[in-house]
Coordinates of C-alpha atoms and ligand atoms in Angstrom, one line a residue:
Chain I
M1 CA 0.4 -0.4 0.0
S2 CA 1.6 4.1 -0.7
N3 CA 2.4 5.9 1.7
V4 CA -0.4 8.7 0.9
V5 CA -3.3 8.1 -1.4
L6 CA -5.4 10.9 -1.9
A7 CA -9.7 9.7 -2.8
F8 CA -11.8 11.9 -3.5
D9 CA -15.1 11.8 -6.0
T10 CA -16.7 14.4 -7.3
A11 CA -20.0 12.3 -9.8
T12 CA -22.9 13.4 -7.1
S13 CA -23.3 16.9 -6.4
S14 CA -21.1 16.3 -3.5
T15 CA -17.4 16.7 -3.5
A16 CA -16.1 14.3 -0.7
V17 CA -12.6 14.3 -0.5
A18 CA -10.3 11.8 2.5
L19 CA -6.7 11.3 3.2
S20 CA -5.2 7.7 3.6
G21 CA -1.7 5.9 3.8
T22 CA 0.9 4.6 5.7
A23 CA 2.3 7.1 6.4
I24 CA -1.2 8.3 7.5
A25 CA -1.8 7.8 11.3
H26 CA -5.9 8.2 10.8
T27 CA -7.6 8.4 7.0
A28 CA -9.2 11.6 7.3
E29 CA -12.6 12.7 4.6
L30 CA -13.3 16.5 4.2
R31 CA -16.8 17.2 2.2
D32 CA -19.1 19.8 0.7
D33 CA -22.2 19.5 0.7
P34 CA -24.6 21.9 -1.2
I35 CA -27.9 20.8 0.2
A36 CA -31.0 19.7 -2.1
G37 CA -31.6 22.9 -5.2
Q38 CA -28.1 24.4 -4.6
R39 CA -25.7 24.6 -7.6
P40 CA -22.5 21.6 -6.6
R41 CA -19.0 23.3 -5.9
H42 CA -16.3 20.9 -7.5
A43 CA -14.8 23.1 -9.0
Q44 CA -13.8 25.2 -5.9
A45 CA -13.9 23.0 -2.9
L46 CA -12.0 20.4 -4.7
L47 CA -8.7 21.2 -4.5
G48 CA -9.0 22.9 -1.4
L49 CA -10.3 20.0 0.7
A50 CA -6.9 18.3 -0.2
R51 CA -5.4 20.6 0.3
N52 CA -6.2 20.5 5.0
L53 CA -5.5 17.1 4.5
L54 CA -2.9 17.9 3.4
E55 CA -1.2 20.7 5.4
D56 CA -2.5 19.5 8.3
E57 CA -0.6 16.2 8.0
G58 CA 2.2 18.6 6.9
L59 CA 2.3 17.3 3.7
T60 CA 2.1 19.1 0.4
F61 CA 0.4 18.0 -3.3
A62 CA 4.1 16.8 -3.8
D63 CA 4.3 13.9 -1.7
V64 CA 0.8 12.2 -2.4
D65 CA 1.7 8.8 -3.4
R66 CA -1.0 7.5 -5.3
I67 CA -4.6 8.9 -6.5
V68 CA -7.9 7.0 -6.4
V69 CA -10.7 9.1 -8.4
G70 CA -15.0 9.0 -8.6
T71 CA -14.9 7.2 -12.5
G72 CA -18.9 7.8 -12.2
P73 CA -21.0 7.6 -12.7
G74 CA -22.1 10.7 -12.4
G75 CA -23.0 14.8 -13.7
F76 CA -21.1 14.8 -16.8
T77 CA -19.2 18.7 -15.4
G78 CA -18.3 16.9 -11.9
L79 CA -17.0 14.5 -13.5
R80 CA -14.2 15.8 -15.7
I81 CA -13.2 18.3 -13.6
G82 CA -12.3 15.4 -10.7
L83 CA -10.5 13.3 -13.6
A84 CA -9.2 16.5 -14.8
T85 CA -8.0 16.9 -10.9
A86 CA -6.4 13.9 -10.7
R87 CA -4.4 13.3 -14.4
A88 CA -2.9 16.5 -14.0
L89 CA -1.7 16.4 -10.5
A90 CA -0.5 12.4 -11.0
L91 CA 1.1 14.8 -14.4
G92 CA 2.8 17.4 -11.6
S93 CA 3.3 15.4 -9.5
G94 CA 3.7 11.9 -10.5
A95 CA 1.4 10.3 -8.7
E96 CA -0.1 6.4 -9.4
I97 CA -3.8 6.9 -10.7
V98 CA -6.4 4.9 -10.0
G99 CA -10.4 4.9 -11.0
V100 CA -13.0 3.1 -8.5
S101 CA -17.3 2.8 -9.8
T102 CA -18.7 4.8 -7.9
L103 CA -21.7 3.2 -7.4
R104 CA -19.0 0.7 -6.0
T105 CA -17.7 2.8 -4.2
L106 CA -22.3 3.8 -2.7
E107 CA -22.7 -0.5 -2.9
R108 CA -19.6 -1.3 -0.2
P109 CA -20.7 -0.4 2.7
A110 CA -24.5 -1.1 1.9
R111 CA -23.4 -4.6 1.3
E112 CA -21.5 -4.7 5.1
A113 CA -25.0 -3.6 6.4
A114 CA -27.3 -5.8 4.6
G115 CA -28.1 -8.9 5.7
D116 CA -26.9 -12.4 4.4
G117 CA -27.6 -12.8 1.3
Q118 CA -29.5 -9.7 0.3
A119 CA -29.6 -7.8 -3.0
V120 CA -27.9 -4.2 -3.1
V121 CA -28.4 -1.2 -5.3
A122 CA -26.9 1.8 -5.9
I123 CA -28.6 3.9 -7.3
L124 CA -27.8 7.2 -8.2
D125 CA -29.6 10.9 -9.1
A126 CA -29.2 10.8 -13.2
R127 CA -30.6 13.7 -13.6
R128 CA -34.2 14.4 -15.8
G129 CA -36.2 12.0 -14.4
E130 CA -33.6 8.8 -14.7
V131 CA -31.2 7.3 -12.3
F132 CA -28.5 5.9 -12.5
A133 CA -28.0 1.8 -11.4
E134 CA -26.7 -1.3 -11.2
A135 CA -27.1 -4.6 -7.4
R136 CA -24.4 -6.4 -5.9
R137 CA -25.5 -10.3 -4.1
G138 CA -22.6 -10.3 -2.5
I139 CA -20.7 -9.7 -5.1
D140 CA -21.6 -10.5 -8.1
L141 CA -23.7 -9.0 -9.9
V142 CA -27.7 -8.7 -10.4
L143 CA -28.2 -5.3 -12.8
E144 CA -25.6 -3.7 -15.1
P145 CA -24.4 -1.3 -14.8
A146 CA -27.3 1.2 -16.2
A147 CA -29.0 5.1 -17.0
L148 CA -32.9 4.1 -16.5
T149 CA -36.0 5.9 -15.4
P150 CA -37.5 4.8 -11.8
A151 CA -40.5 2.3 -13.1
R152 CA -38.1 0.9 -15.3
L153 CA -35.6 0.1 -12.6
A154 CA -39.2 -0.7 -10.6
E155 CA -39.6 -3.7 -13.2
L156 CA -36.3 -5.0 -13.2
T157 CA -36.0 -5.4 -10.1
I158 CA -39.7 -7.5 -8.9
A159 CA -38.3 -8.8 -11.9
A160 CA -35.4 -9.9 -10.3
G161 CA -37.2 -11.6 -7.6
A162 CA -37.2 -8.3 -5.1
S163 CA -40.1 -8.0 -2.9
A164 CA -41.9 -7.2 0.3
A165 CA -40.8 -10.1 1.9
D166 CA -37.6 -10.4 0.4
P167 CA -36.6 -6.7 -0.3
W168 CA -33.7 -4.9 -1.2
L169 CA -31.7 -2.5 0.5
G170 CA -31.6 0.2 -1.9
V171 CA -29.3 3.7 -1.7
G172 CA -27.6 6.7 -2.5
D173 CA -28.7 10.6 -3.8
G174 CA -32.0 8.1 -6.6
A175 CA -33.4 6.0 -4.2
V176 CA -33.6 8.9 -1.6
R177 CA -35.4 11.3 -4.5
F178 CA -37.3 8.0 -6.0
R179 CA -38.4 6.9 -2.6
S180 CA -42.5 7.0 -3.8
I181 CA -42.3 4.4 -7.3
L182 CA -39.2 2.5 -5.4
E183 CA -40.5 1.1 -2.1
P184 CA -43.5 -0.4 -4.1
A185 CA -41.2 -2.5 -5.6
G186 CA -39.2 -4.7 -3.1
I187 CA -36.3 -1.8 -2.8
A188 CA -35.7 -1.1 1.9
I189 CA -34.1 2.9 1.2
P190 CA -33.3 3.9 4.7
A191 CA -34.2 7.1 6.6
D192 CA -33.2 9.9 4.3
D193 CA -30.4 11.5 6.6
S194 CA -28.5 7.7 6.5
P195 CA -24.6 7.6 5.5
L196 CA -25.4 4.6 3.6
H197 CA -26.8 7.5 0.5
R198 CA -23.4 9.9 0.6
V199 CA -20.4 8.3 -1.9
S200 CA -17.0 8.5 1.4
A201 CA -14.6 9.4 0.2
T202 CA -12.7 6.3 1.8
V203 CA -14.8 3.0 0.6
L204 CA -13.0 5.4 -2.1
S205 CA -9.7 5.0 -0.9
E206 CA -10.0 1.5 0.6
L207 CA -11.3 0.2 -2.5
G208 CA -9.3 2.1 -4.8
A209 CA -5.6 1.3 -2.5
R210 CA -5.1 -2.3 -3.7
A211 CA -5.8 -1.4 -7.6
T212 CA -3.5 -1.8 -9.7
A213 CA -2.6 1.9 -10.8
V214 CA -2.8 2.3 -14.9
P215 CA -1.6 4.7 -17.7
R216 CA -3.3 8.6 -16.9
A217 CA -4.3 8.4 -20.3
E218 CA -6.1 5.3 -19.5
V219 CA -9.0 6.8 -16.5
L220 CA -12.0 8.4 -18.3
P221 CA -15.6 8.5 -16.6
D222 CA -17.9 6.2 -17.5
Y223 CA -20.4 9.0 -18.9
L224 CA -23.4 6.2 -19.7
R225 CA -25.1 8.1 -20.8
L226 CA -24.8 9.9 -24.4
P227 CA -25.0 13.9 -25.3
D228 CA -28.1 14.7 -26.0
A229 CA -27.3 16.1 -29.2
E230 CA -25.8 12.6 -30.2
I231 CA -29.3 11.4 -29.0
T232 CA -30.8 13.4 -30.7
R233 CA -28.9 12.5 -34.5
R234 CA -29.0 9.1 -33.8
A235 CA -33.0 9.3 -33.6
R236 CA -33.3 11.6 -36.8
S237 CA -30.6 9.7 -39.6
D238 CA -33.0 6.1 -38.1
P239 CA -36.1 6.1 -37.5
Chain Z
M1 CA 9.0 29.6 -19.8
I2 CA 5.6 30.0 -19.1
L3 CA 2.7 27.1 -19.9
A4 CA -1.3 28.3 -21.4
I5 CA -3.5 26.4 -21.3
E6 CA -6.6 26.9 -23.4
T7 CA -10.1 25.2 -23.6
S8 CA -12.7 28.2 -24.5
C9 CA -15.0 25.7 -27.3
D10 CA -13.8 24.0 -29.0
D11 CA -10.1 23.8 -29.4
T12 CA -7.5 22.7 -27.0
C13 CA -5.0 24.1 -26.4
A14 CA -1.6 23.7 -25.4
A15 CA 1.8 26.2 -24.9
V16 CA 5.1 27.1 -23.8
I17 CA 6.4 30.6 -24.0
D18 CA 9.8 32.0 -22.7
R19 CA 9.1 35.2 -20.5
S20 CA 10.2 37.6 -24.2
G21 CA 7.4 36.7 -25.6
L22 CA 8.9 33.5 -28.3
I23 CA 6.8 31.0 -28.6
L24 CA 8.2 27.4 -27.9
S25 CA 5.4 25.6 -28.1
N26 CA 2.0 26.1 -29.8
V27 CA -0.5 22.6 -29.7
I28 CA -3.6 23.1 -31.1
S29 CA -5.6 19.3 -32.2
S30 CA -9.1 20.7 -33.4
Q31 CA -11.8 18.8 -32.4
G32 CA -13.1 18.2 -36.0
I33 CA -16.2 16.0 -34.7
H34 CA -18.8 18.9 -34.7
D35 CA -19.1 19.7 -38.1
R36 CA -21.9 16.9 -38.1
Y37 CA -24.3 18.3 -35.4
G38 CA -24.1 22.3 -37.3
G39 CA -22.8 24.0 -34.5
V40 CA -20.2 23.2 -32.1
V41 CA -21.7 21.0 -29.1
P42 CA -20.9 21.9 -25.3
E43 CA -21.1 19.2 -24.0
I44 CA -19.3 17.6 -27.1
A45 CA -16.6 19.6 -26.5
A46 CA -16.1 19.4 -22.7
R47 CA -16.1 15.2 -23.7
H48 CA -14.1 15.8 -25.9
H49 CA -11.4 18.1 -24.6
L50 CA -10.1 15.8 -21.2
E51 CA -10.3 13.4 -24.0
L52 CA -6.9 15.5 -25.0
V53 CA -5.6 17.7 -23.0
D54 CA -3.1 15.2 -21.4
V55 CA -1.6 15.0 -24.0
A56 CA -1.9 18.1 -25.9
I57 CA -0.4 19.4 -22.8
E58 CA 2.6 16.6 -22.9
D59 CA 3.1 17.1 -26.3
A60 CA 3.9 21.4 -26.1
L61 CA 5.8 20.2 -23.6
E62 CA 7.9 17.7 -25.8
Q63 CA 7.8 20.2 -28.8
A64 CA 9.3 23.0 -27.1
D65 CA 11.6 20.6 -25.3
V66 CA 11.9 20.9 -21.7
G67 CA 10.2 19.7 -19.0
L68 CA 7.4 20.6 -16.0
G69 CA 10.5 22.1 -13.8
D70 CA 11.3 24.6 -15.8
I71 CA 7.8 25.6 -16.4
R72 CA 7.8 28.9 -13.7
L73 CA 3.8 30.2 -14.3
V74 CA 1.2 28.2 -15.6
A75 CA -1.6 30.1 -17.5
A76 CA -5.5 29.4 -17.9
T77 CA -8.2 30.4 -19.9
Q78 CA -11.2 31.7 -17.4
G79 CA -13.5 32.9 -19.1
P80 CA -15.2 33.9 -21.4
G81 CA -16.7 30.7 -23.3
L82 CA -17.7 27.5 -23.0
V83 CA -18.1 27.2 -19.2
G84 CA -18.2 22.5 -18.6
A85 CA -15.5 23.3 -21.6
L86 CA -13.3 25.4 -20.0
L87 CA -13.2 24.3 -16.5
I88 CA -11.8 21.4 -17.7
G89 CA -8.4 24.0 -19.0
L90 CA -8.6 25.3 -15.4
S91 CA -8.4 22.2 -13.8
E92 CA -5.9 20.6 -15.2
A93 CA -4.0 24.2 -14.4
K94 CA -4.6 25.0 -10.8
A95 CA -3.9 20.9 -10.7
I96 CA -1.1 21.1 -12.4
A97 CA 0.2 24.1 -10.3
A98 CA -0.6 22.6 -7.0
A99 CA 1.8 20.2 -7.3
R100 CA 4.5 22.0 -8.8
N101 CA 4.3 24.4 -6.4
L102 CA 3.5 26.8 -9.1
P103 CA 1.7 29.9 -9.9
L104 CA -1.4 30.3 -12.3
A105 CA -2.7 33.2 -14.6
P106 CA -6.1 32.7 -15.3
V107 CA -6.7 35.1 -18.3
D108 CA -9.8 36.4 -19.7
H109 CA -9.8 34.9 -23.0
L110 CA -10.5 38.4 -25.3
Q111 CA -7.0 38.9 -24.1
G112 CA -5.5 36.7 -25.2
H113 CA -7.0 37.7 -28.9
V114 CA -5.2 41.5 -27.7
A115 CA -2.2 39.9 -26.6
A116 CA -1.7 37.0 -29.7
N117 CA -0.1 40.4 -31.2
F118 CA 2.2 40.6 -28.2
L119 CA 4.2 37.7 -29.3
G120 CA 7.9 37.8 -30.3
P121 CA 9.6 38.3 -32.5
E122 CA 8.7 40.8 -33.3
P123 CA 5.7 42.2 -31.4
F124 CA 2.9 45.1 -32.4
E125 CA 3.2 47.5 -29.3
P126 CA 0.7 49.9 -28.4
P127 CA -0.7 51.8 -28.2
F128 CA -3.4 50.4 -31.3
L129 CA -7.3 49.1 -31.8
C130 CA -7.6 45.2 -32.6
L131 CA -10.6 44.4 -34.0
I132 CA -11.2 40.3 -32.8
A133 CA -14.1 38.8 -34.5
S134 CA -14.9 35.3 -34.7
G135 CA -17.4 32.6 -34.9
G136 CA -17.9 34.1 -30.5
H137 CA -17.3 37.7 -29.9
T138 CA -16.5 40.1 -32.4
L139 CA -15.2 44.0 -31.1
L140 CA -12.9 46.7 -30.8
A141 CA -10.3 46.9 -28.0
H142 CA -8.7 49.2 -27.0
V143 CA -5.3 48.9 -26.8
E144 CA -3.3 51.5 -24.5
D145 CA -0.7 49.0 -22.9
R146 CA 0.4 46.1 -22.4
F147 CA -2.2 45.0 -18.9
G148 CA -5.5 45.1 -20.3
F149 CA -7.6 47.2 -23.1
T150 CA -11.0 48.6 -23.0
V151 CA -14.6 48.0 -25.3
L152 CA -15.1 50.9 -28.0
G153 CA -17.5 48.7 -29.2
S154 CA -19.4 44.9 -29.3
T155 CA -22.1 42.9 -31.5
L156 CA -25.9 43.4 -30.4
D157 CA -26.7 39.5 -32.0
D158 CA -24.2 37.6 -33.4
A159 CA -20.5 37.3 -33.9
A160 CA -19.7 38.5 -37.5
G161 CA -18.5 34.6 -38.0
E162 CA -22.2 33.0 -36.3
A163 CA -22.9 35.6 -38.9
F164 CA -21.0 34.1 -42.4
D165 CA -22.2 29.7 -40.5
K166 CA -25.2 31.6 -41.3
G167 CA -25.2 32.5 -44.1
A168 CA -23.4 29.1 -45.6
R169 CA -25.8 27.2 -43.8
M170 CA -29.0 29.4 -46.5
L171 CA -26.4 28.8 -48.9
G172 CA -26.9 24.6 -48.7
L173 CA -22.8 24.7 -47.9
G174 CA -21.8 23.0 -44.6
Y175 CA -20.4 23.7 -40.9
P176 CA -17.8 25.6 -40.6
G177 CA -19.6 27.9 -42.5
G178 CA -16.9 30.2 -43.0
P179 CA -13.6 28.7 -45.2
A180 CA -16.9 27.8 -47.9
L181 CA -18.7 30.3 -47.9
Q182 CA -15.5 32.4 -48.7
R183 CA -14.4 30.2 -51.8
L184 CA -18.0 30.0 -52.9
A185 CA -17.7 34.1 -53.3
A186 CA -14.7 33.8 -54.8
D187 CA -16.3 33.8 -58.0
G188 CA -19.0 35.9 -56.9
D189 CA -20.4 39.5 -57.6
P190 CA -19.9 41.3 -54.7
T191 CA -21.9 44.1 -56.0
A192 CA -24.9 41.8 -57.0
F193 CA -26.3 42.6 -54.1
K194 CA -27.4 45.1 -51.6
F195 CA -26.8 44.0 -48.2
P196 CA -27.1 45.5 -45.2
T197 CA -23.9 47.3 -43.4
A198 CA -25.6 48.3 -39.9
E199 CA -25.8 51.8 -40.8
G200 CA -28.2 52.5 -38.5
V201 CA -26.7 51.1 -35.0
D202 CA -25.2 53.9 -33.8
G203 CA -21.6 54.5 -32.1
L204 CA -18.8 52.0 -33.2
D205 CA -21.8 48.3 -31.9
F206 CA -22.2 46.3 -34.3
S207 CA -25.3 43.6 -36.0
F208 CA -25.6 41.4 -38.2
A209 CA -29.2 40.5 -37.9
G210 CA -30.2 42.6 -40.4
V211 CA -27.5 41.1 -43.6
K212 CA -28.3 38.0 -42.5
T213 CA -32.2 38.4 -42.9
S214 CA -31.0 40.1 -46.2
L215 CA -29.7 37.1 -47.2
L216 CA -33.3 35.5 -46.6
Y217 CA -35.4 38.2 -48.3
A218 CA -32.6 37.9 -51.3
L219 CA -32.7 33.7 -52.1
R220 CA -36.2 34.3 -51.3
D221 CA -37.1 36.5 -53.8
N222 CA -34.9 35.3 -56.7
P223 CA -34.5 31.8 -56.7
D224 CA -33.1 31.7 -59.1
A225 CA -30.3 34.4 -58.8
P226 CA -26.3 32.5 -59.2
R227 CA -25.4 31.8 -55.7
Q228 CA -21.8 32.9 -55.7
D229 CA -22.7 36.2 -56.7
L230 CA -25.2 35.8 -53.2
A231 CA -22.3 34.9 -51.2
A232 CA -20.2 37.5 -52.5
S233 CA -22.5 40.1 -51.2
Y234 CA -23.1 38.8 -48.2
Q235 CA -19.3 38.2 -47.6
A236 CA -19.2 42.4 -48.7
A237 CA -21.3 43.4 -46.2
I238 CA -19.9 41.6 -43.5
V239 CA -16.7 42.8 -44.7
E240 CA -17.5 46.7 -45.2
Q241 CA -19.6 46.6 -41.7
L242 CA -16.6 45.5 -40.0
A243 CA -13.8 47.3 -41.7
R244 CA -15.9 50.3 -41.8
R245 CA -16.4 50.9 -38.1
T246 CA -12.7 49.4 -37.8
E247 CA -12.7 53.4 -39.8
K248 CA -15.0 55.3 -37.0
A249 CA -13.3 54.0 -34.9
L250 CA -9.1 54.8 -36.0
E251 CA -10.4 58.3 -36.7
Q252 CA -12.9 58.9 -33.4
T253 CA -9.9 57.5 -31.4
G254 CA -6.9 59.4 -33.7
I255 CA -4.8 55.6 -33.2
D256 CA -2.8 54.8 -36.7
R257 CA -2.3 52.0 -35.5
L258 CA -4.1 48.7 -36.5
A259 CA -4.2 44.9 -35.1
V260 CA -7.2 42.2 -35.6
G261 CA -7.5 39.0 -33.9
G262 CA -10.4 36.0 -34.6
G263 CA -10.7 33.6 -36.5
V264 CA -13.1 35.3 -39.2
A265 CA -9.3 38.0 -39.3
A266 CA -7.6 35.2 -41.7
N267 CA -10.6 35.1 -44.5
G268 CA -8.8 37.2 -47.7
P269 CA -10.7 39.8 -48.0
L270 CA -11.6 41.5 -44.7
R271 CA -7.5 41.5 -44.3
E272 CA -7.3 43.1 -48.3
R273 CA -10.0 45.3 -47.0
L274 CA -8.6 46.7 -43.3
A275 CA -5.0 46.9 -46.0
R276 CA -7.2 49.8 -47.7
I277 CA -7.2 51.6 -44.7
G278 CA -3.9 52.8 -45.2
V279 CA -2.9 52.9 -41.3
T280 CA 0.1 50.3 -39.9
L281 CA -2.2 47.2 -40.3
H282 CA -0.8 44.0 -37.9
V283 CA -1.8 40.6 -39.0
P284 CA -0.3 37.7 -36.3
P285 CA 0.0 34.5 -38.2
R286 CA -3.1 32.3 -38.7
E287 CA -3.0 29.8 -36.1
L288 CA -2.2 32.6 -33.7
C289 CA -5.7 34.6 -35.3
T290 CA -7.6 31.1 -35.1
D291 CA -8.4 30.2 -30.6
N292 CA -4.0 29.3 -29.3
A293 CA -3.1 29.0 -26.0
A294 CA -0.1 31.1 -26.7
M295 CA -1.6 34.2 -26.6
I296 CA -3.1 33.4 -23.7
A297 CA 0.6 32.7 -22.1
S298 CA 1.5 35.9 -24.2
A299 CA -1.4 37.6 -22.2
A300 CA -1.0 35.9 -19.0
R301 CA 2.8 37.8 -18.6
Y302 CA 0.6 41.2 -17.5
V303 CA -2.0 38.7 -14.8
T304 CA -1.2 39.4 -11.4
P305 CA -0.3 35.4 -11.0
L306 CA -2.1 34.3 -8.2
L307 CA 0.6 32.6 -5.5
P308 CA -0.1 28.8 -4.6
G309 CA -3.3 28.0 -2.8
A310 CA -5.1 31.3 -3.8
Y311 CA -6.0 29.7 -7.0
L312 CA -7.5 26.2 -5.6
D313 CA -11.1 27.7 -5.5
L314 CA -10.7 29.2 -9.4
D315 CA -14.0 28.7 -11.4
A316 CA -14.4 29.5 -14.3
Y317 CA -16.9 32.1 -16.2
A318 CA -18.9 31.9 -19.1
T319 CA -19.7 35.2 -20.3
G320 CA -17.9 38.9 -19.7
Q321 CA -15.6 40.1 -16.5
R322 CA -14.8 42.8 -19.1
A323 CA -17.7 45.3 -19.5
L324 CA -19.5 43.6 -23.4
Ligands
ZN401 ZN1 -11.4 33.2 -29.5

């Protein structure tokens, strides 16, 4: 494991940053969570939060050995700010870089909270009435990551066996937002203020600590959705 | 040595210059992808910037034959432009500067176009007037020194480059329309149609709404008119408006030195028309007129740099930090 690991995720409206590694006594996390309706502050918050964590340890950006970045899916602009920052920090300092799916980061603590054999579905608000979601039972993927409407997700979970008697555990800002559609589909959703709904940079750093580093250019966002203009263009050329 | 990044629209640009303004490298990675959509799509531009920007930076360093250790200042365009696109270059610049403990200079894109004229080996010295005309902006700048400029006039509606693109679309030419329209116009009679030059607009502001509407009516009323004549007349009206406002500004200020910037400055007939005004004209090479990072690096030399720590919360801006 690396001496100094800086991990951050900007795929949701939150900016979450954690500092860990063998040179750090206790993993520390700082976050900026805009309240509902507020604009995300990734561009303004990300590097400042990271600097504060580093300064507390008497370190600078140059001391970071490994950068772990959330690759989404999530808000397009936020994702790109996180990835551009991660790649440029790595370029500037020579740190290794690792990308980790934001849905996996969300799932990980929920799996520990889930009952034996209970499926966990990670659900991020994708705006425009859609969610990004994937589901696992243990480590087995039972629902491929996809952008879909909450109603479609509800159909899929019911078809896959979720029910009031055997509910799946649903977490993430998308689960909170579409609770009224998802709960009747056999998805149990913790209270709105449960930390399980937030993407934790501490969990991200754990997932990324042992992963194999990759070349910077290979760390790309997982958009899971085409740009609107491309959807329109394809619809036009392929009626 | 200054490393600059420019991602305000659809070109991903990185450059290295030295303090004296000599260009060591000027990498411009054109995305090309937008033609099929008939214009720049912000989300697609931003996706491509993220994929291209690291390579552009590494190419710029390699072509300049320097390492990051040689860089003393990092610069990036902060605005105006497409915010999602600007944020890629700005995030990169902030992170590189933070990792290297370097100062950062946030640069105004329009000041960049002006500062293209300050690049070596033979910089054009203020005072001068600068006509900046591109797909995104059209304005007349009064440049008194290397640190800034005042806006004497700007467009009230479309930018000149937009007017070219829209005219080209009406004439059935593809996107980007400027070069295609200029090619078609080369065989046409610029006096065949009399299109308006916004004489009714007060002061030194520009307006291209009228000429656009006139082309629309001309096409409707003269379905058999030669397209090259329509193109030539349309181009002549845009060029004439740009040139006349520039002449008026030169007269009003008593300045006899003129520079240009922006993609439309590469238009042949405009350059010829401006050359006939009879003042000292400076036209930077084409690759310094269109969007590029060397001009951002040039402007960065006259910006008070933000010290490490002071730029971590820097955000991009979409429209005029300046009074436009
Ligand atoms: Zn420009």
